Coordinates of C-alpha atoms and ligand atoms in Angstrom, one line a residue:
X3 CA 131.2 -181.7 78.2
X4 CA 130.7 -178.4 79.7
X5 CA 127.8 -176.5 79.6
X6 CA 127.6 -173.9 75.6
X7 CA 124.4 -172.0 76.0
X8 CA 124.8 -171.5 72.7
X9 CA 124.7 -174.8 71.3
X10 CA 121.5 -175.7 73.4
X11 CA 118.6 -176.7 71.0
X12 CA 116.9 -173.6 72.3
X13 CA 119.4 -171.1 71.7
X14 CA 119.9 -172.9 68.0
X15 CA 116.5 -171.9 67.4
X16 CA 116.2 -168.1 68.7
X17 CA 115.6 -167.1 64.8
X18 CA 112.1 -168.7 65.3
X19 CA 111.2 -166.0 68.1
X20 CA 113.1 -163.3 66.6
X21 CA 112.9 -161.4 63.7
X22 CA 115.9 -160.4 61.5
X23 CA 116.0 -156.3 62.1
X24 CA 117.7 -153.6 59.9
X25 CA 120.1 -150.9 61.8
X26 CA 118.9 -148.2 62.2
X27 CA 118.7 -145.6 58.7
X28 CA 118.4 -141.6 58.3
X29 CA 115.2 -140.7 56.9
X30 CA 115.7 -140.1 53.1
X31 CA 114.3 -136.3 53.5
X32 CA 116.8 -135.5 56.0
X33 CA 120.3 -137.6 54.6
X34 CA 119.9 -136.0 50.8
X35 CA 120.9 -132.5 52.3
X36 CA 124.5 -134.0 53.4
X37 CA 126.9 -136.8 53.1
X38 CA 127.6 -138.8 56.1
X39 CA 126.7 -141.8 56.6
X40 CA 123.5 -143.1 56.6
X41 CA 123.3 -145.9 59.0
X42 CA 124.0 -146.3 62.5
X43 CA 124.7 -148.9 64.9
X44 CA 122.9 -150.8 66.6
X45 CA 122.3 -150.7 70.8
X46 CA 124.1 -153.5 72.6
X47 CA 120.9 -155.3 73.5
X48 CA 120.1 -155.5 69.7
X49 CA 123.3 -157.2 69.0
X50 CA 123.4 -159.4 71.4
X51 CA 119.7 -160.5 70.2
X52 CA 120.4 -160.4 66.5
X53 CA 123.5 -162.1 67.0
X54 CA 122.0 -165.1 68.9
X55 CA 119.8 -165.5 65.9
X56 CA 122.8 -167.0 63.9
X57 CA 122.2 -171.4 64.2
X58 CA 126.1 -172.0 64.6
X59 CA 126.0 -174.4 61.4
X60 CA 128.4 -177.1 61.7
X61 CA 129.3 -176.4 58.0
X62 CA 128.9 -172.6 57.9
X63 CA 128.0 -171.4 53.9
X64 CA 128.3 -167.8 55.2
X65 CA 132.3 -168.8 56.1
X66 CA 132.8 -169.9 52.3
X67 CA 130.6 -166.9 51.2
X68 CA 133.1 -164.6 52.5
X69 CA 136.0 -163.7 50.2
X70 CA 138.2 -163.6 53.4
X71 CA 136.8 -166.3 55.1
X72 CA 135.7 -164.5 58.1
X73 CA 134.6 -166.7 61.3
X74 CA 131.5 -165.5 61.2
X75 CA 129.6 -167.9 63.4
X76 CA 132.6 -167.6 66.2
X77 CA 132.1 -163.6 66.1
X78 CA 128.7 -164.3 66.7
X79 CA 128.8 -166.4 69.5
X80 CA 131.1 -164.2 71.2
X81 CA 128.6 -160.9 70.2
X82 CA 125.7 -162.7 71.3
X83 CA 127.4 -163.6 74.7
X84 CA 128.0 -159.6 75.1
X85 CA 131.8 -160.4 74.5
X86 CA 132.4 -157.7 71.9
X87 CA 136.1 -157.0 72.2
X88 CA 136.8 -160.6 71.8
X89 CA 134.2 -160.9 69.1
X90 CA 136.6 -157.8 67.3
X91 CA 139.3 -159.6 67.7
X92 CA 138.1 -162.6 65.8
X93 CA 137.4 -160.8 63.4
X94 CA 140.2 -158.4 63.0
X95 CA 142.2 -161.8 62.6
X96 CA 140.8 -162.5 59.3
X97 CA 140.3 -158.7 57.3
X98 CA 142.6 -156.3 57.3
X99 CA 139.9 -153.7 57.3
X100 CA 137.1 -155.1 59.1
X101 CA 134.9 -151.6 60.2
X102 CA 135.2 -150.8 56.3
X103 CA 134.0 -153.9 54.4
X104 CA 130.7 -154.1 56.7
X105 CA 130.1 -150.9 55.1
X106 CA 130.9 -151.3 51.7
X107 CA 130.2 -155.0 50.9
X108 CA 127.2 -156.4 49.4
X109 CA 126.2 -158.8 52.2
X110 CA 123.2 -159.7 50.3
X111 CA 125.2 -161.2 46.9
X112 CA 128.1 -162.7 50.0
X113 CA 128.3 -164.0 53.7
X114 CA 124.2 -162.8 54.3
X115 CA 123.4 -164.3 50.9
X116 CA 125.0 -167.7 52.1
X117 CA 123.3 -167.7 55.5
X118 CA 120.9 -171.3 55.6
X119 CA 118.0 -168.1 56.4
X120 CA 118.8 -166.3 53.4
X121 CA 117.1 -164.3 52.2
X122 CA 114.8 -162.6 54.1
X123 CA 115.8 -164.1 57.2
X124 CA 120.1 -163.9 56.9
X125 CA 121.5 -163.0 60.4
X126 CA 122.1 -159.3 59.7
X127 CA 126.3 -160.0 59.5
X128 CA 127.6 -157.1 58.2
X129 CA 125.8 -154.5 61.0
X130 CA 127.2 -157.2 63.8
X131 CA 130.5 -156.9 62.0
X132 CA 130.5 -152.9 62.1
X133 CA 129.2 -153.2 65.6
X134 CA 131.9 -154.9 67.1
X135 CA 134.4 -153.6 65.5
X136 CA 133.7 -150.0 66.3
X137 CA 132.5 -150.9 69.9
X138 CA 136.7 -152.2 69.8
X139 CA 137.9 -149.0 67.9
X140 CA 136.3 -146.8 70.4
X141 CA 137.6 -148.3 73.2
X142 CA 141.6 -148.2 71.3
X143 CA 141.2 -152.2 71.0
X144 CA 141.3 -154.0 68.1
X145 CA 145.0 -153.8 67.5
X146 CA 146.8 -156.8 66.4
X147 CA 150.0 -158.3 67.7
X148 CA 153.1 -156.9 65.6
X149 CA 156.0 -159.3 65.2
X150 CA 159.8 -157.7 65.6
X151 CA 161.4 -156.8 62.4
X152 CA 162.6 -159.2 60.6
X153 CA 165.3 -156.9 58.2
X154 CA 162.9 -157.3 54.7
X155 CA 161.9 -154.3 53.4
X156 CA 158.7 -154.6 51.2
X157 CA 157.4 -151.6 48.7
X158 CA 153.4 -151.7 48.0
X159 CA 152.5 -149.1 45.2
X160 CA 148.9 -148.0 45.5
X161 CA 147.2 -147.5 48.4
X162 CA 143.7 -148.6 47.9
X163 CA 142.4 -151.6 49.8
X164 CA 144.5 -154.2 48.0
X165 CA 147.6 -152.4 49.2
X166 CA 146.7 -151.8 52.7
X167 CA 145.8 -155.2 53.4
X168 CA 148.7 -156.5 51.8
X169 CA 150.9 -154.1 54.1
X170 CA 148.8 -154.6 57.0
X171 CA 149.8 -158.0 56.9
X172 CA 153.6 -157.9 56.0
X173 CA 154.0 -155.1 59.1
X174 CA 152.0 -157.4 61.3
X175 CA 155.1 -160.1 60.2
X176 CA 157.8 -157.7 60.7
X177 CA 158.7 -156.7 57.2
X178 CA 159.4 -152.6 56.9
X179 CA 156.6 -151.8 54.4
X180 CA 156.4 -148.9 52.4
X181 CA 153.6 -147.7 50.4
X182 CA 154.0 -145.5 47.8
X183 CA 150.6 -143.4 46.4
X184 CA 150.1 -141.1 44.0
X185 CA 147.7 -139.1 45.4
X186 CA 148.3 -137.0 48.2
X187 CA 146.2 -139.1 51.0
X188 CA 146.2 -142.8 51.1
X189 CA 143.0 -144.5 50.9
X190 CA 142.4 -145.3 47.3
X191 CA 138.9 -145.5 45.6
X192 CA 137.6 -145.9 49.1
X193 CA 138.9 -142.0 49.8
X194 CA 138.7 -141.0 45.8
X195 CA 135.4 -142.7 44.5
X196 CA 133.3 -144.3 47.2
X197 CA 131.1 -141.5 48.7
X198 CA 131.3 -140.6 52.9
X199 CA 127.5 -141.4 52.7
X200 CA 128.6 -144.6 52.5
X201 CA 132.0 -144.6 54.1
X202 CA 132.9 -141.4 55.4
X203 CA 136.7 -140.2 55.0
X204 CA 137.7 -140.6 58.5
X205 CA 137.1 -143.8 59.0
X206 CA 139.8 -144.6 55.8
X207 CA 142.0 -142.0 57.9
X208 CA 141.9 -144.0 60.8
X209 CA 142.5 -147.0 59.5
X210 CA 145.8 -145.6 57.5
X211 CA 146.6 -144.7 60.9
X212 CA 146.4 -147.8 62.3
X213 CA 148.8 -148.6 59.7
X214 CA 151.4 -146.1 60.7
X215 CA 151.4 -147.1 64.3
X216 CA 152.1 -150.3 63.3
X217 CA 155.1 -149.5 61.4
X218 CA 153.8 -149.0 57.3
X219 CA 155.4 -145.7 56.1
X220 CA 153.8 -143.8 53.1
X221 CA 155.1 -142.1 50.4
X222 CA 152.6 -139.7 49.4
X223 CA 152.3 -138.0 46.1
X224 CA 154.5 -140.5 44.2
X225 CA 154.1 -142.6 41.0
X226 CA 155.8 -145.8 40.5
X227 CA 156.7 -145.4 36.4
X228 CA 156.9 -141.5 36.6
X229 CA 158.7 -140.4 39.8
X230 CA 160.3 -143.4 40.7
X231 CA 161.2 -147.0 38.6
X232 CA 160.3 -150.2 38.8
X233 CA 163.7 -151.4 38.8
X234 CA 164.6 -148.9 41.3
X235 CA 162.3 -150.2 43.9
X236 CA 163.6 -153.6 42.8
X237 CA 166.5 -153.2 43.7
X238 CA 166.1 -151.0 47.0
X239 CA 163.6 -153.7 48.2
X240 CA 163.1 -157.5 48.2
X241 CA 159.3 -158.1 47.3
X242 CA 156.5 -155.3 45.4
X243 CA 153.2 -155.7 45.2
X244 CA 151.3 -153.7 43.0
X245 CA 147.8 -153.2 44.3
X246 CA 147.3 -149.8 41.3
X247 CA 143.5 -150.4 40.4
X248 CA 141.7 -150.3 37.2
X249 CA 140.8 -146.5 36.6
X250 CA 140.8 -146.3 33.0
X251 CA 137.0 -145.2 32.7
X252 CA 135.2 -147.0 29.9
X253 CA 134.0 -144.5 27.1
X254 CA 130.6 -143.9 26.5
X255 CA 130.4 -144.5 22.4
X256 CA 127.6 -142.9 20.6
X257 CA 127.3 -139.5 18.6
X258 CA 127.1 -136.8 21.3
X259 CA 129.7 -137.9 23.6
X260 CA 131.8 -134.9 23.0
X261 CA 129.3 -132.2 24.5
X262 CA 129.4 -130.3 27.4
X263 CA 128.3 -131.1 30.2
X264 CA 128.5 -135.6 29.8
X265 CA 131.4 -136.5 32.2
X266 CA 133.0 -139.4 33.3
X267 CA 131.3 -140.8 36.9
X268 CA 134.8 -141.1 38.8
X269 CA 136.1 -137.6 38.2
X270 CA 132.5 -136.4 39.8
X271 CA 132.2 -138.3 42.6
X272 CA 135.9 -137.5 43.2
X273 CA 135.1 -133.6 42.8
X274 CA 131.9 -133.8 45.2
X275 CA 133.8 -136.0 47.7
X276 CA 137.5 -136.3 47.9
X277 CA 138.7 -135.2 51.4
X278 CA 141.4 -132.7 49.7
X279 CA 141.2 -130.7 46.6
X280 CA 142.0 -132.5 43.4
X281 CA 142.0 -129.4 41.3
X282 CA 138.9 -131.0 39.2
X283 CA 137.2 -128.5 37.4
X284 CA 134.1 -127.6 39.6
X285 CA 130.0 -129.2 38.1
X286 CA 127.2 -126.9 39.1
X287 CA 124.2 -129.8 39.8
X288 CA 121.5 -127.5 41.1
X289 CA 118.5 -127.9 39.8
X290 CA 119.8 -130.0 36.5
X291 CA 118.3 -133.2 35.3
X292 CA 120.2 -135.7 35.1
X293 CA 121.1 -138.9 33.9
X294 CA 123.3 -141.8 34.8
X295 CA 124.5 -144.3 32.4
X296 CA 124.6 -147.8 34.0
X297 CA 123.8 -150.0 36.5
X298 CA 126.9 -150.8 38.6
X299 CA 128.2 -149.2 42.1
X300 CA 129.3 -146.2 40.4
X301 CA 126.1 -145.4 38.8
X302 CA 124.4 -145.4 42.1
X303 CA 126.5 -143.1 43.7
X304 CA 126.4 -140.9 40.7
X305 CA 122.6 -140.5 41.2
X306 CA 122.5 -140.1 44.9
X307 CA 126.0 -137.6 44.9
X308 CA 124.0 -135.6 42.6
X309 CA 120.9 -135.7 44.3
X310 CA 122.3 -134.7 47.3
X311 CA 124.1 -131.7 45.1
X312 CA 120.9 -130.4 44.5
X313 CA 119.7 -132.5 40.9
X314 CA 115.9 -131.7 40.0
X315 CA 115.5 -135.1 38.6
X316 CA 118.3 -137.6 38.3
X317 CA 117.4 -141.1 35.9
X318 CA 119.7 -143.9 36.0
X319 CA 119.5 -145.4 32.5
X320 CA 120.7 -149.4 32.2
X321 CA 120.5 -151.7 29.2
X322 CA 119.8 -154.9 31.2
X323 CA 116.6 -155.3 33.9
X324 CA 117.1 -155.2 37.5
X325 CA 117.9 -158.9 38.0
X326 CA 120.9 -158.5 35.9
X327 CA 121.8 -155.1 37.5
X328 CA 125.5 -155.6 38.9
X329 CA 125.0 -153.0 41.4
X330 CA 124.4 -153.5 45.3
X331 CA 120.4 -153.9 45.9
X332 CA 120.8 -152.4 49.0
X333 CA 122.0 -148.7 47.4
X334 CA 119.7 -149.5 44.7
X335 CA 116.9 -149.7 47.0
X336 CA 118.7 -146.5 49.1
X337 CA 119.1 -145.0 45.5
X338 CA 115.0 -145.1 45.6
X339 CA 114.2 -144.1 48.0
X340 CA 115.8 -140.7 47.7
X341 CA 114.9 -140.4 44.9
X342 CA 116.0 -141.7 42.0
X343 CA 114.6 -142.8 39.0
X344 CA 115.4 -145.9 36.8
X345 CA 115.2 -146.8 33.0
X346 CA 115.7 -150.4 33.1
X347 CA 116.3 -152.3 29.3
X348 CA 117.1 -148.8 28.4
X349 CA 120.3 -148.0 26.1
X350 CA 121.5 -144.3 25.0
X351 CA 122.1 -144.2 21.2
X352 CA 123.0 -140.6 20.9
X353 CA 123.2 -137.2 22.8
X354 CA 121.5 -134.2 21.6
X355 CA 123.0 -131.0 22.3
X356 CA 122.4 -127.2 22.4
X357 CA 123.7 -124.4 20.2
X358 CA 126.6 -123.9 23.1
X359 CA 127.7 -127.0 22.8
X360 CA 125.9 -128.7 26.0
X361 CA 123.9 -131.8 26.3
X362 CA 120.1 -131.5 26.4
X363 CA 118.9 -134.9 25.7
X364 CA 119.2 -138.4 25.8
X365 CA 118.5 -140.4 23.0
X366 CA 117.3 -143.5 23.8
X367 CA 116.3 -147.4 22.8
X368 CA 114.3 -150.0 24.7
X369 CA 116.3 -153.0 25.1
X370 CA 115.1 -156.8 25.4
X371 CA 117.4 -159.4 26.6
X372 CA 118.0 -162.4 24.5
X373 CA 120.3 -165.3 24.0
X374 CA 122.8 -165.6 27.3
X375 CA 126.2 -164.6 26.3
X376 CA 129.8 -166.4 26.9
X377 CA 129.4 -164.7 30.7
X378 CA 126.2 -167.1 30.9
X379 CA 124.2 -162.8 31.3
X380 CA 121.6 -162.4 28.6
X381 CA 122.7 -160.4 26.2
X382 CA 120.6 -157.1 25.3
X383 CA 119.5 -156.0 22.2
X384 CA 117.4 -153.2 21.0
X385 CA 113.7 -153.3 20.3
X386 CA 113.1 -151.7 16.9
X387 CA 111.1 -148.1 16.6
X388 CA 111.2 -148.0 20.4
X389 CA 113.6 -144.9 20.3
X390 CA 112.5 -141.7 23.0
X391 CA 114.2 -138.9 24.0
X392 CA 115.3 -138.1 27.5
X393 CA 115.7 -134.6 28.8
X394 CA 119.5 -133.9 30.6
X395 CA 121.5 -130.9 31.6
X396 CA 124.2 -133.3 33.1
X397 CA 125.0 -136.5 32.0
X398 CA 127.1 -139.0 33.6
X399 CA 128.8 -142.4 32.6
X400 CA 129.4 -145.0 34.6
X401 CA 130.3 -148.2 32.5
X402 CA 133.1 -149.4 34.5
X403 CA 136.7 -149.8 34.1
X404 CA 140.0 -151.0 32.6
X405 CA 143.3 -151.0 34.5
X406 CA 145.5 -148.0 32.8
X407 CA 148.1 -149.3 30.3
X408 CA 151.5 -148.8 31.0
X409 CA 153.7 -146.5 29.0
X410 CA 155.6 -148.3 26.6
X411 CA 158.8 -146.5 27.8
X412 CA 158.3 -147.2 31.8
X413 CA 159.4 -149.9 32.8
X414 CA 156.1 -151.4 34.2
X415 CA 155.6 -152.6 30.7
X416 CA 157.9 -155.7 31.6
X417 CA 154.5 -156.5 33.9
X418 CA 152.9 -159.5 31.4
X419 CA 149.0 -158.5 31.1
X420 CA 146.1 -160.1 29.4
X421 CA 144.3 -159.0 26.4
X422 CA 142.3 -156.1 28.5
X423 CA 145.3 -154.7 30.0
X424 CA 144.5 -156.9 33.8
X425 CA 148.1 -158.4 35.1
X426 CA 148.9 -162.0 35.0
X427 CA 149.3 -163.4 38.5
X428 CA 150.3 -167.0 39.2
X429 CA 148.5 -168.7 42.8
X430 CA 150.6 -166.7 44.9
X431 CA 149.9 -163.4 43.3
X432 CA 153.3 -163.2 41.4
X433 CA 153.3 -161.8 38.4
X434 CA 156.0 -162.7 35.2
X435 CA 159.0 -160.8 36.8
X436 CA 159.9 -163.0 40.2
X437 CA 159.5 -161.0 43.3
X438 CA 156.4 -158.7 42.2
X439 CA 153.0 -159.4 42.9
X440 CA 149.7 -158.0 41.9
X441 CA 146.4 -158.2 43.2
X442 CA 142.9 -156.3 43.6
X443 CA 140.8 -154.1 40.4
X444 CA 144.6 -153.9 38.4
X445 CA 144.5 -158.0 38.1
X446 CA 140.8 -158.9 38.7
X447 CA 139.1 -155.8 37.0
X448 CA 136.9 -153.5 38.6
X449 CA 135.5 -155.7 41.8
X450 CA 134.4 -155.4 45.4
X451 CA 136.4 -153.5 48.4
X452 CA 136.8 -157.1 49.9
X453 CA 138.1 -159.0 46.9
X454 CA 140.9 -156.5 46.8
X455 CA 141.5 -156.9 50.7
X456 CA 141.4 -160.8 50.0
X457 CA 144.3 -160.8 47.3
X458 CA 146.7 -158.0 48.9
X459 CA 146.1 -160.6 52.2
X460 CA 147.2 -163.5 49.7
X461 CA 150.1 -161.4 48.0
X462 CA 151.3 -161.1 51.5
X463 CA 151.5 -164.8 52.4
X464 CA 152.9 -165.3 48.7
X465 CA 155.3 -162.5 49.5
X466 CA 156.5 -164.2 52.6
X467 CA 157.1 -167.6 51.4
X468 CA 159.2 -165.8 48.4
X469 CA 161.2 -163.6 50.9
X470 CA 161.8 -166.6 53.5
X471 CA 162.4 -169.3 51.0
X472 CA 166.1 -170.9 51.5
Ligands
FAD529 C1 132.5 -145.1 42.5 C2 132.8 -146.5 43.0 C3 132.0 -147.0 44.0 C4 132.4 -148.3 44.5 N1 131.6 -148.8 45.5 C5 131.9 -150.0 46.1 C6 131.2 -150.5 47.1 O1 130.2 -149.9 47.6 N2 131.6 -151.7 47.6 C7 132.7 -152.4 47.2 O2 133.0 -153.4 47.7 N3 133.4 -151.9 46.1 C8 133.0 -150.7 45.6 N4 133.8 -150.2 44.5 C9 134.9 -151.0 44.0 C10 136.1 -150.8 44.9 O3 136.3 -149.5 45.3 C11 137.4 -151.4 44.2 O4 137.1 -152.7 43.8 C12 138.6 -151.4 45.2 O5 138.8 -150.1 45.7 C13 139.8 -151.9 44.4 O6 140.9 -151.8 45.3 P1 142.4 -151.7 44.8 O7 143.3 -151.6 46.0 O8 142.7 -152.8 43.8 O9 142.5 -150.4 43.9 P2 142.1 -148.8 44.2 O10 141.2 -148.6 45.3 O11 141.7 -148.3 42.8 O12 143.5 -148.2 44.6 C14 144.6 -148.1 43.7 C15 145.5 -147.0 44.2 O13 146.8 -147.1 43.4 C16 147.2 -145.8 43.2 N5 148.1 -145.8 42.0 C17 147.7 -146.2 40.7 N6 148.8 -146.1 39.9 C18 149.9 -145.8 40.7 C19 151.3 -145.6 40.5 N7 151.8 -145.9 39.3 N8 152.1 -145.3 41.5 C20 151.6 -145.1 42.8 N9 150.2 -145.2 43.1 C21 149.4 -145.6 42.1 C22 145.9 -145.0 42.9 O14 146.1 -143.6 43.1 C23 145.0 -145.6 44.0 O15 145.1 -144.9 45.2 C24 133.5 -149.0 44.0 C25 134.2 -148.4 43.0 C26 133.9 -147.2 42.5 C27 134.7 -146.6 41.3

């Protein structure tokens, strides 16, 4: 058998003599005055080191802990062996954004949550990932091998994650793909709602391009049901996938809600972030307190967006406790230490407002969880006479989504969907009318970057075997 220094004993066991290290972070003082991002990579030496730390299981959890099923423990090798562009190429074969998930995913809930070190000691996968895939992007690698076309024509409407993948894939195959978008740029919630602290705007711009050299056209500033039909692209091309989110914002439903000054979440991080104008109507945050209504992805970016817009005090208000919290600890933990507050087991029951019309309070109830509900989460309920008030100039909600209906006279309505609006899909993605398939936040609900990537990835191989069936 030929000599593997990586599946010595002694190389198996490197986690023993090293340490699992963080990469490296902008000081909290200094990243609140902008938005880019607020990690950077690691040096070369680091990678190799941390990546040496991973114990090659023969059965690797973090493999299955992955939505896409990355190859993690092959990256790894290759990384700790200093072979980054082959390491990028691994995993380029599995994601169709693999520079974007690393920065978005909550490695601590998925592939780092799986690894037999977890917690404290899980191989730090998702700054290897980033690593190696920028190392490849920097160096114009990382490109993947693009069959010649094959005469199907596929149309993906939306062009959030979901839809990329899903056309990433299909190009790769030959098919002509194009995507039609709404909105001017394509990118999706990861351009429209996920702040550049986090992932900043050119990186979703390179990777559309990516897309464009290999072949996907876009079709910018169109909406499938309004500008163009269903039935028209049905007819003009042999598969579509819908990948159109879930961006129906969930109201906030207490006495109050009407005043000036309590937004929707999405609309303001769009406003303080989107790459282009969006024509939102502008929200002055200096020097306002203010307070975010609960405890998911959104909610933290709403507090650090407006902290770095200049908030004198922003509170994050949530009805569960932080084990329940479906946020990523990670920002949470970033959310504290720039400064936010949290309210856990707290739950508004009203707003109090001004003589203008604008919000100046919270009104507030403790919660204590009880009984587990049919989710198997512990339902909250409110403690009695445990109401307080909770100063605000500015509040925003951020209680999820619901995928938009469809008009009853577009013909998206023939789309079956289930009693909250999500579309039906079968195992290959299809939905009820043959040829269209559906995948990401429009079929799951709102969800992770990755799970979206994961089913326009499926949709694709479902789409294949549809169009190449005899
Ligand atoms: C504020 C916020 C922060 C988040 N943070 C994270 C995070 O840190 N990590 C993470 O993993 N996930 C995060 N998420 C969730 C993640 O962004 C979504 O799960 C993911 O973007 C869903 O991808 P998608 O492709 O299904 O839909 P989307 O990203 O919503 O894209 C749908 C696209 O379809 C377009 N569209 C809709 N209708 C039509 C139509 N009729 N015609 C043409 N185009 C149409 C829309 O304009 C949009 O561009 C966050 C979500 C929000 C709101």
């Amino acid at each position: 058998m030929p000599h593997d220094p990586l599946h010595t004993d002694q190389a198996r066991f490197k986690w023993r003599e090293l340490d699992r290290a963080e990469p490296p972070k902008r000081a909290a003082a200094e990243r609140i005055s902008d938005f880019h991002e607020i990690y950077s990579l690691f040096d070369e030496a680091t990678i190799r080191e941390q990546a040496s730390r991973c114990v090659q299981c023969e059965s690797p959890a973090c493999v299955t802990g992955c939505p896409l099923g990355n190859q993690i423990p092959k990256w790894m090798a290759l990384a700790a062996e200093g072979k980054f562009l082959e390491a990028a190429e691994l995993s380029r074969s599995t994601s169709a954004m693999p520079e974007i998930c690393p920065r978005v995913c909550p490695q601590e809930k998925l592939c780092e949550a799986s690894c037999v070190m977890s917690p404290a000691e899980s191989v730090c996968i998702g700054a290897i990932e980033k690593f190696i895939n920028e190392y490849a992007l920097a160096r114009g690698a990382g490109k993947v091998p693009i069959a010649p076309p094959n005469g199907k024509r596929v149309a993906v409407i939306g062009a959030g994650p979901g839809g990329l993948a899903c056309a990433d894939l299909l190009s790769q195959w030959g098919y002509a793909v194009t995507v039609f978008e709404s909105q001017l740029l394509p990118g999706g919630l990861l351009l429209f709602g996920i702040p550049a602290f986090k992932l900043e705007k050119e990186v979703v711009e390179r990777r559309a391009n990516i897309l464009r050299q290999q072949g996907v056209e876009f079709k910018v500033g169109v909406t499938v049901g309004k500008d163009i039909t269903l039935t028209q692209l049905r007819d003009d091309f042999g598969a579509v996938y819908l990948g159109i989110g879930a961006l129906k914002a969930k109201p906030l439903d207490c006495p109050g809600a009407e005043l000036k000054n309590v937004l929707q979440g999405l609309p303001f991080l769009a406003q303080k972030n989107a790459p282009i104008a969006l024509g939102l109507p502008p929200v002055d945050v200096r020097g306002k307190r203010v307070v975010v209504l609960g405890g998911g992805d959104s909610a933290m970016d709403c507090l650090r967006t407006a902290i770095r817009c200049g908030a004198a005090d922003t509170v994050c208000a949530y009805r569960r406790d932080l084990a329940n919290m479906p946020g990523s600890r990670k920002e949470y933990a970033n959310a504290l230490e720039e400064g936010a507050r949290f309210l856990f087991l707290t739950n508004p029951i009203a707003l109090e407002g001004n003589a203008a019309g604008e919000v100046t309070a919270v009104r507030c109830v403790r919660m204590e969880l009880g009984e587990p509900d049919a989710s198997g989460r512990r339902k909250p309920r409110a403690v009695k006479g445990s109401e307080f008030t909770l100063p605000a100039d500015l509040v925003l909600i951020a209680y999820g989504f619901d995928p938009v209906p469809f008009p009853a006279t577009s013909d998206l309505s023939q789309v079956a969907v289930n009693d909250w609006g999500a579309i039906k899909t079968d195992e290959n993605q299809m939905t009820n009318l043959p040829g269209v398939f559906a995948g990401g936040d429009v079929v799951r609900g709102p969800s992770l970057v990755v799970h979206a990537v994961r089913d326009g990835r499926k949709a694709a191989e479902g789409i294949d075997r549809y169009l190449s069936a005899p």
